[in-house]
Amino acid sequence: DVSILYLRMALYLRPDLALAQILLADRYETLQKYDDAVAIYAKVDKSSPYYRMAVVEGARNESRLDHNDIATRELKALTDSDAKDSETWIALGDIYRESGKFSDAVHAYDQAEKALGTPAKKDWPLFYARAMAEDKAGTWDKAEADVNIGLKLSPDQPELMNYLAYSWVDQGRKFPEALAMLEKARSLRPYDGYIVDSVGWAYYRLGRYQDAAQTLEAAVLLVPGDPTINDHL
């Protein structure tokens, strides 16, 4: 990878160049060389403006390596030093959610929301992430409320529409509204196999089997190895 060569040359000439360290670690992430990425992020000096970013990204890579205890310890140290850093709370919540600690994830996302103050359009992923954690924790009412907050912030997000409408279909609720939302999500992202699958599943639950079969065949072509989509078909 030519970019890695040049970044290594830059760091040979100036070993403390934090921006080069961040970029090099990012390249290793792209190549799924997470151990190498962690080692590079760890070299960013505490005095650097990139330090907190490096710790957060290093923790994410530790989590990818199933070192969740290390990841959470590093992120907690950051939140202890600055409880108003929403990005660190979000990263901590993500790691808790991915490791099945859904109540802890919700708490971390709550702290992230407090740190944000008034949320902006770009903050919709926080509410989406918290909704997924709340759903897994068995509090669907809270999850649904958070998805709706996300949709108010960013009304045309296909992920939010798909998550909410698919949940309605699975619960046997609001079929017309759910199908309309799913078809809109598909129009916004026609090559997303998971959204296409949701549309097909809604057709199936409505008894529109021919439409369901055609749509689910398209979903399987987009994501051939997904067991849930194949099961739906």
Short mmCIF file of C-alpha atoms in Angstrom, two decimals:
data_model
loop_
_atom_site.label_atom_id
_atom_site.label_comp_id
_atom_site.label_asym_id
_atom_site.label_seq_id
_atom_site.Cartn_x
_atom_site.Cartn_y
_atom_site.Cartn_z
CA ASP A 1 0.00 0.00 0.00
CA VAL A 2 1.70 3.16 -1.26
CA SER A 3 0.08 5.43 1.33
CA ILE A 4 1.57 3.33 4.15
CA LEU A 5 5.02 3.65 2.57
CA TYR A 6 4.79 7.46 2.44
CA LEU A 7 3.36 7.70 5.95
CA ARG A 8 6.19 5.54 7.27
CA MET A 9 8.68 7.81 5.50
CA ALA A 10 7.03 10.88 7.05
CA LEU A 11 7.26 9.32 10.52
CA TYR A 12 10.89 8.38 9.93
CA LEU A 13 11.62 12.04 9.26
CA ARG A 14 9.39 13.29 12.07
CA PRO A 15 8.45 10.53 14.57
CA ASP A 16 6.11 12.78 16.62
CA LEU A 17 3.91 13.86 13.69
CA ALA A 18 0.54 12.95 15.20
CA LEU A 19 -1.49 13.50 12.03
CA ALA A 20 0.68 10.97 10.19
CA GLN A 21 0.22 8.53 13.10
CA ILE A 22 -3.57 8.94 12.90
CA LEU A 23 -3.61 8.43 9.14
CA LEU A 24 -1.31 5.41 9.32
CA ALA A 25 -3.44 3.76 12.00
CA ASP A 26 -6.53 4.44 9.88
CA ARG A 27 -4.91 2.70 6.92
CA TYR A 28 -4.20 -0.35 9.07
CA GLU A 29 -7.85 -0.37 10.19
CA THR A 30 -8.92 -0.42 6.54
CA LEU A 31 -6.66 -3.44 6.03
CA GLN A 32 -8.14 -5.04 9.19
CA LYS A 33 -4.72 -5.06 10.83
CA TYR A 34 -6.19 -3.99 14.15
CA ASP A 35 -3.16 -4.87 16.30
CA ASP A 36 -0.99 -2.61 14.16
CA ALA A 37 -3.58 0.17 14.35
CA VAL A 38 -3.72 -0.06 18.16
CA ALA A 39 0.08 0.15 18.39
CA ILE A 40 0.18 3.28 16.22
CA TYR A 41 -2.66 5.04 18.07
CA ALA A 42 -0.85 4.36 21.36
CA LYS A 43 2.11 6.43 20.13
CA VAL A 44 0.10 9.67 19.88
CA ASP A 45 1.34 11.96 22.64
CA LYS A 46 -1.03 13.22 25.35
CA SER A 47 -0.18 16.81 24.44
CA SER A 48 -1.47 16.32 20.89
CA PRO A 49 -4.91 17.70 19.89
CA TYR A 50 -5.45 14.26 18.31
CA TYR A 51 -4.87 12.38 21.56
CA ARG A 52 -8.52 11.82 22.56
CA MET A 53 -9.36 10.75 19.01
CA ALA A 54 -6.46 8.29 19.10
CA VAL A 55 -7.62 6.76 22.39
CA VAL A 56 -11.21 6.40 21.13
CA GLU A 57 -10.16 4.80 17.85
CA GLY A 58 -7.63 2.61 19.64
CA ALA A 59 -10.39 1.39 21.96
CA ARG A 60 -12.63 0.61 18.99
CA ASN A 61 -9.86 -1.53 17.55
CA GLU A 62 -9.31 -3.26 20.89
CA SER A 63 -13.01 -4.13 20.80
CA ARG A 64 -12.63 -5.55 17.28
CA LEU A 65 -9.94 -7.80 18.74
CA ASP A 66 -12.38 -8.86 21.52
CA HIS A 67 -10.36 -6.96 24.11
CA ASN A 68 -13.50 -5.33 25.49
CA ASP A 69 -12.17 -4.94 29.04
CA ILE A 70 -9.18 -2.96 27.77
CA ALA A 71 -11.40 -0.87 25.50
CA THR A 72 -13.88 0.04 28.23
CA ARG A 73 -11.10 0.83 30.71
CA GLU A 74 -9.45 3.25 28.27
CA LEU A 75 -12.72 4.97 27.42
CA LYS A 76 -13.79 5.26 31.06
CA ALA A 77 -10.51 6.99 31.79
CA LEU A 78 -11.36 9.55 29.10
CA THR A 79 -14.89 10.13 30.39
CA ASP A 80 -13.52 10.56 33.92
CA SER A 81 -11.22 13.30 32.65
CA ASP A 82 -13.95 15.02 30.61
CA ALA A 83 -17.57 14.00 31.15
CA LYS A 84 -18.71 16.43 28.43
CA ASP A 85 -17.02 14.56 25.59
CA SER A 86 -20.02 13.05 23.79
CA GLU A 87 -17.93 11.13 21.25
CA THR A 88 -16.21 9.15 24.00
CA TRP A 89 -19.53 8.29 25.65
CA ILE A 90 -20.89 7.14 22.28
CA ALA A 91 -17.85 4.94 21.67
CA LEU A 92 -18.24 3.45 25.16
CA GLY A 93 -21.92 2.81 24.52
CA ASP A 94 -21.12 1.12 21.21
CA ILE A 95 -18.66 -1.25 22.87
CA TYR A 96 -21.12 -2.11 25.64
CA ARG A 97 -23.86 -2.74 23.06
CA GLU A 98 -21.66 -4.93 20.89
CA SER A 99 -20.66 -7.00 23.93
CA GLY A 100 -24.29 -7.51 25.02
CA LYS A 101 -24.25 -5.11 28.00
CA PHE A 102 -27.34 -3.26 26.88
CA SER A 103 -28.24 -1.46 30.14
CA ASP A 104 -24.67 -0.14 30.40
CA ALA A 105 -24.88 0.94 26.76
CA VAL A 106 -28.09 2.88 27.37
CA HIS A 107 -26.47 4.64 30.35
CA ALA A 108 -23.47 5.64 28.24
CA TYR A 109 -25.71 6.95 25.46
CA ASP A 110 -27.72 8.90 28.06
CA GLN A 111 -24.49 10.59 29.15
CA ALA A 112 -23.66 11.34 25.52
CA GLU A 113 -27.04 13.02 25.07
CA LYS A 114 -26.44 15.17 28.17
CA ALA A 115 -23.03 16.16 26.84
CA LEU A 116 -24.50 17.14 23.47
CA GLY A 117 -27.04 19.59 24.82
CA THR A 118 -29.42 20.40 21.97
CA PRO A 119 -28.99 17.68 19.32
CA ALA A 120 -28.45 18.60 15.68
CA LYS A 121 -29.25 16.74 12.46
CA LYS A 122 -25.85 15.02 12.46
CA ASP A 123 -26.57 13.49 15.89
CA TRP A 124 -29.25 11.04 14.68
CA PRO A 125 -26.86 8.01 14.98
CA LEU A 126 -26.78 8.45 18.77
CA PHE A 127 -30.53 7.96 19.05
CA TYR A 128 -30.42 5.06 16.59
CA ALA A 129 -27.71 3.34 18.64
CA ARG A 130 -29.58 3.91 21.90
CA ALA A 131 -32.77 2.59 20.33
CA MET A 132 -31.03 -0.64 19.37
CA ALA A 133 -29.70 -1.04 22.91
CA GLU A 134 -33.12 -0.29 24.44
CA ASP A 135 -34.78 -2.76 22.08
CA LYS A 136 -32.33 -5.50 23.12
CA ALA A 137 -32.88 -4.57 26.77
CA GLY A 138 -36.61 -5.22 26.31
CA THR A 139 -37.85 -1.62 26.41
CA TRP A 140 -39.35 -1.22 22.95
CA ASP A 141 -41.39 1.88 23.87
CA LYS A 142 -38.18 3.78 24.63
CA ALA A 143 -36.53 2.40 21.50
CA GLU A 144 -39.42 3.52 19.31
CA ALA A 145 -39.32 6.98 20.88
CA ASP A 146 -35.59 7.28 20.15
CA VAL A 147 -36.01 6.23 16.50
CA ASN A 148 -38.68 8.89 16.14
CA ILE A 149 -36.31 11.49 17.63
CA GLY A 150 -33.73 10.42 15.05
CA LEU A 151 -36.29 10.79 12.26
CA LYS A 152 -37.22 14.27 13.45
CA LEU A 153 -33.56 15.24 13.30
CA SER A 154 -32.98 13.60 9.91
CA PRO A 155 -36.26 12.56 8.26
CA ASP A 156 -34.77 10.81 5.21
CA GLN A 157 -32.41 8.36 6.92
CA PRO A 158 -33.06 4.91 5.38
CA GLU A 159 -31.52 3.08 8.37
CA LEU A 160 -33.98 4.67 10.78
CA MET A 161 -36.98 4.05 8.54
CA ASN A 162 -35.95 0.45 7.98
CA TYR A 163 -35.39 -0.25 11.68
CA LEU A 164 -38.70 1.23 12.79
CA ALA A 165 -40.86 -0.16 9.99
CA TYR A 166 -39.31 -3.65 10.11
CA SER A 167 -39.97 -3.73 13.86
CA TRP A 168 -43.61 -2.80 13.27
CA VAL A 169 -43.96 -5.57 10.68
CA ASP A 170 -42.36 -8.12 13.00
CA GLN A 171 -44.73 -7.04 15.78
CA GLY A 172 -47.76 -7.26 13.46
CA ARG A 173 -48.47 -3.53 13.75
CA LYS A 174 -49.08 -0.58 11.44
CA PHE A 175 -48.66 -2.58 8.22
CA PRO A 176 -49.72 0.16 5.74
CA GLU A 177 -47.53 2.79 7.43
CA ALA A 178 -44.65 0.36 7.74
CA LEU A 179 -44.77 -0.70 4.08
CA ALA A 180 -44.89 2.92 2.89
CA MET A 181 -41.87 3.72 5.05
CA LEU A 182 -39.95 0.69 3.82
CA GLU A 183 -40.68 1.41 0.16
CA LYS A 184 -39.44 4.97 0.69
CA ALA A 185 -36.27 3.66 2.34
CA ARG A 186 -35.75 1.32 -0.62
CA SER A 187 -36.16 4.18 -3.09
CA LEU A 188 -33.46 6.09 -1.21
CA ARG A 189 -31.11 3.11 -1.04
CA PRO A 190 -32.11 0.60 -3.74
CA TYR A 191 -28.97 -1.54 -3.47
CA ASP A 192 -29.15 -2.12 0.28
CA GLY A 193 -30.03 -5.80 0.56
CA TYR A 194 -31.25 -5.50 4.14
CA ILE A 195 -33.76 -2.79 3.27
CA VAL A 196 -34.92 -4.77 0.22
CA ASP A 197 -35.34 -7.78 2.53
CA SER A 198 -37.51 -5.72 4.89
CA VAL A 199 -39.78 -4.73 2.01
CA GLY A 200 -40.09 -8.37 0.95
CA TRP A 201 -40.82 -9.45 4.52
CA ALA A 202 -43.57 -6.83 4.75
CA TYR A 203 -45.11 -8.14 1.51
CA TYR A 204 -44.99 -11.66 2.95
CA ARG A 205 -46.69 -10.63 6.19
CA LEU A 206 -49.39 -8.89 4.14
CA GLY A 207 -50.00 -12.07 2.11
CA ARG A 208 -48.57 -10.61 -1.11
CA TYR A 209 -46.51 -13.73 -1.76
CA GLN A 210 -45.61 -13.13 -5.40
CA ASP A 211 -44.34 -9.63 -4.61
CA ALA A 212 -42.54 -11.05 -1.57
CA ALA A 213 -40.78 -13.76 -3.58
CA GLN A 214 -39.58 -11.36 -6.27
CA THR A 215 -38.37 -8.80 -3.73
CA LEU A 216 -36.62 -11.35 -1.53
CA GLU A 217 -34.91 -12.88 -4.56
CA ALA A 218 -33.51 -9.42 -5.28
CA ALA A 219 -32.39 -9.11 -1.64
CA VAL A 220 -30.57 -12.47 -1.81
CA LEU A 221 -28.73 -11.34 -4.94
CA LEU A 222 -27.57 -8.23 -3.07
CA VAL A 223 -26.52 -10.09 0.12
CA PRO A 224 -26.11 -13.75 -0.92
CA GLY A 225 -24.70 -15.12 2.33
CA ASP A 226 -27.13 -13.63 4.84
CA PRO A 227 -29.03 -16.43 6.64
CA THR A 228 -32.03 -14.29 7.66
CA ILE A 229 -32.67 -13.07 4.12
CA ASN A 230 -32.39 -16.62 2.76
CA ASP A 231 -34.75 -17.83 5.47
CA HIS A 232 -37.28 -15.16 4.54
CA LEU A 233 -37.11 -16.23 0.90
#
